Amino acid sequence: MNNENINILLDKNFNSINKIILSRQDVITGLLPASTAINAHGDYTDAWVRDNVYSILSVWGLSLAYKKHAPEHYRAHILKQSVVKLMRGLLIAMMRQSNKVEAYKQSHNPLDALHAKYATDTGLAVVGDDEWGHLQLDATSLFVLMIAQMTASGLSLIYTMDEVDFVQNLVHYISRTYSTPDYGIWERGNKINHGTAEINCSSVGMAKAALEAMSGFNLFANSKSQEGVIHIVANDIARSRSTLKSLLPRESDSKETDAALLSIIGYPAYAIEDENLVQKTRDKIINKLAGEYGCKRFLLDGHQSSIEDSSRLHYEPSELYEFADIESEWPLFFTYLLLDALMREDEKAINMWKKKLEPLFVEEDGEKLLPELYIVPFENIEAEKANPKSQKRVANENLPLVWAQSLYMLSEMILEGILEINDIDPLSRRKVIGKKVTSTPLVCIICENDGVKEHLRGFNIESQTLHEVEPISCMHASELSKIYSVLGKNEKLGLTGRDLLTARTVSTSRLHILNGETTLFFPYYFDPKAFYFGFDNNLLVEHYISSLRFAASSWTQSKRPVIAFLVREDMLRDHSKDVIIKLLLDLQSNSCETVKIENVKAEALIELAGSEKIDSIKTIQLEALSIQGVGKNKEEYELAAMQHDWTQVRSIAQKNEIYDIRVEDALIDILIAQKRLAVGRAYSVDAIIDKPQKASEIIQTISKYCGENNAEKVLTQEIILHIGHLIKIEPELFTNMLTLRTWDCIQLLVGHISKEKSLSLGDAYEELLRYAPYGIYDTLRFIFKSYSQEVKQLKELENFCVLGAKNLDISIPKKSEHNEISEITDWAVWREKVARIGTLRESFYEDVWNILKQCNGLVIGDKYSTQSRIGSELTLESTIGERSFELKIDSLLQSIAIPVYKKLNIELIETLVELFLANPKLYIQNDLILDVLIGHAVRIAWMKKNSEKNYDEYKGEAWSSFYKLSVDEVQENFIEAFSFLMKEEDLK
């Protein structure tokens, strides 16, 4: 392309951008209004953080084009500084609310969140804390991400150390998005618009991208000084990845997909490494949401439809299906798809999205403008519902949506050749997709003293003492946690840095250069000041090997991870020292449990291992390990742990209220896997934890709801820690479970020991307290694993249970000929165990949803409680794949305190599923009360064998007998009870 053509294109784009965007920029604050419209749907003249960042992207793109093709032109300076002015306008608006950043870090309360929008002309707040869904972590994350991208492109956005500290605190602010419910990109959270926050993948992905972009990034650009460097806790990125893997292609509990996900699978975030998951998510968005005029935001979205009541902020649940097939379509999302195709250099997709966008522009004053959305006119709604995508839609009055216009103009500059994809992605975020996350971990064996080294030498194991690895200093992970807690601390802004959290393996697996000194951190489970787990050799080895596996399969950083092993004296005194020796021999052979590793001397780490340099820690005192400082002055608790007197250890821990701060991390791992945690013996809403909590809050809940049995509260902690570990390394054990109950786990452990060792339940509990932590972990793993397989076998048998006839067919074929069924000798025990584990067949919740299509409602649990009813009207506010519906059903099942009875409820639901599938025209006009059906089934079963006895006098025996019946017999009695409750004429 010759210079004349380039200049023509530069002029054309400048004139458009100046007219559409720069003319709107406030001369004082540099901020942009989302639009000039003020209508029934809101005042769009405010400056939304998200809209401002997206709107300025085209200006940034054009500034880069001028920088490349006409760097001396005055416009190059104007464009660049216009971008700087807006980004700094947002920065200053947020810095005025630094008190909110600090408050939110402590409380995680949405009312403490940074505001989502500001006054365009002042940068001040325009609505109160409780008058808007301000907690929109995607917007803050987008701002942080683009600070990094724009700085990398050559802009100077951050001027002072106070501003560096504030950005560091913004990183802290978004760091736990992976487990934080927020209001998301559409500002209302749950799609009903009741203001209920939920975890949104679009927020998690944008936060992950921001954290990755800011990791080790110098805000002072090319400065060699470290003062402008931002530090990231690597585990936050790893957990964000886990959350995305767990949730996608869903957006949230209430949205099975959302067009907002385009921003994280493509430009600007590129948050997903897995190419298949990216494609799966994109395909679902296009298949479910794309229309002729753009994409719907999400299914059943009533925003700005012609039948929406704009005077109300929320919808009634029954209203949602009124919006089916007439949801507004947004051209905005076609611009995302076009830009994504350009960044992928997919010519076919580029041409398709260009063609789809062309008829959507509205010409005004010579400019082609993209409206916010297209709606179905009121008079065409009936026809559109009858034949989706058949009716012409009309643009709303918000013209243009500057956010959409900016993304299109950015695409247009790339299409015209004056801008390249590298220009708007200087950090190469797009290369994250398909990036391999594997490595060969480095291992270093370090002994606490010369005596341990000589002991190991007797097994031909070479090692180094703490003294021999100098000048490298060795510290426990708790010291690294202290360092993170002061990053970003700024007295003038009232900012304290990050909350004190456990430094996980992914964080300790790097060398740290602290004020010029090279430091090696041991994994957190080596710290003797932590919980007593570190004194159980078997459990320590289990955790260490898990760390190696994680580092080998999930390492994304430069150079290689290092996972040092600290050998203490007490590890070699016990009969379980063999497991330590075996591990060390494996490490020395450069292979461990199929994981390829490299065992090296400490001095080799300086060249081979990844590292992070932190110079801003002069305000804290760190404690390095030394030969004199290890193993001295042990308290009673530590002595008992070193001697492996686990009963004594647990007794002391409970008496002195000793707890492990890692329960906070374990809870987060459980939540990331989309599970809930219930603690205590009795079901209570307050005992179910479904949001992140501090360790002290978790312990308080445990104390409130656990019994007073010896060490029960400590055992509950152990269970939480074990589940947190298992759910990371073997998530398949928890398939189709929603609520994990610690008391059920304890009872299952006691029952297992009782049966295995022929002990009474009381003696079995005392025996459990004598178990080493690894013994409890291994038994718990066995329980989860064995019963998951048992339920799987039963699910296969269920596939042969078929009902089918023109008239109601209530016969059910027997299953007794199958060997798998005959292997179960005690059905009551089986039911209790399966109920405690909580595994359900994969389609269970969809089946319940379908049942509600053929009856007025279901009553699950206490028939006298209105809270136990789930009506068919619920299908009007939800789609079949929503997790919020699953949680509702799970909550009702969890309210049934007796496990075997809960299992009967599940079996009855499964029987009803088969009945309704075989009889699709069957409809029950009143509620199906499960308690009534089961009660009649128990009576019928009892009377078959005891017709001479008065059922009312033998109810206890009848129920005990019923629990012991096989699944075939129970199902038969359920059908007979169903028939009994139907009118005689209904059976003809």
PDB file of C-alpha atoms in Angstrom, residues 102 104-108 172 176 233 481 484-486 496-502 664 694:
ATOM      1  CA  GLU A 102      -9.472  -1.518  51.173  1.00  0.00           C
ATOM      2  CA  TYR A 104     -13.743  -4.738  49.944  1.00  0.00           C
ATOM      3  CA  LYS A 105     -10.492  -6.665  50.406  1.00  0.00           C
ATOM      4  CA  GLN A 106     -11.490  -7.240  54.018  1.00  0.00           C
ATOM      5  CA  SER A 107     -15.238  -7.817  53.642  1.00  0.00           C
ATOM      6  CA  HIS A 108     -15.853  -8.995  50.058  1.00  0.00           C
ATOM      7  CA  HIS A 172      -5.532  -7.811  44.976  1.00  0.00           C
ATOM      8  CA  ARG A 176     -10.276 -13.955  44.013  1.00  0.00           C
ATOM      9  CA  VAL A 233       0.013 -14.681  43.487  1.00  0.00           C
ATOM     10  CA  SER A 481       2.529 -15.119  52.760  1.00  0.00           C
ATOM     11  CA  TYR A 484       2.405 -10.826  49.741  1.00  0.00           C
ATOM     12  CA  SER A 485       0.580  -9.126  52.607  1.00  0.00           C
ATOM     13  CA  VAL A 486       2.637  -5.914  52.263  1.00  0.00           C
ATOM     14  CA  THR A 496      -2.678  -2.368  53.484  1.00  0.00           C
ATOM     15  CA  GLY A 497      -1.848  -4.853  50.724  1.00  0.00           C
ATOM     16  CA  ARG A 498      -3.196  -8.385  50.387  1.00  0.00           C
ATOM     17  CA  ASP A 499      -4.956 -10.538  52.977  1.00  0.00           C
ATOM     18  CA  LEU A 500      -2.726 -13.101  54.689  1.00  0.00           C
ATOM     19  CA  LEU A 501      -3.356 -16.376  52.854  1.00  0.00           C
ATOM     20  CA  THR A 502      -1.538 -19.680  52.548  1.00  0.00           C
ATOM     21  CA  GLU A 664      -9.982 -21.444  53.824  1.00  0.00           C
ATOM     22  CA  LYS A 694     -12.038 -16.693  56.183  1.00  0.00           C
TER      23      LYS A 694
END
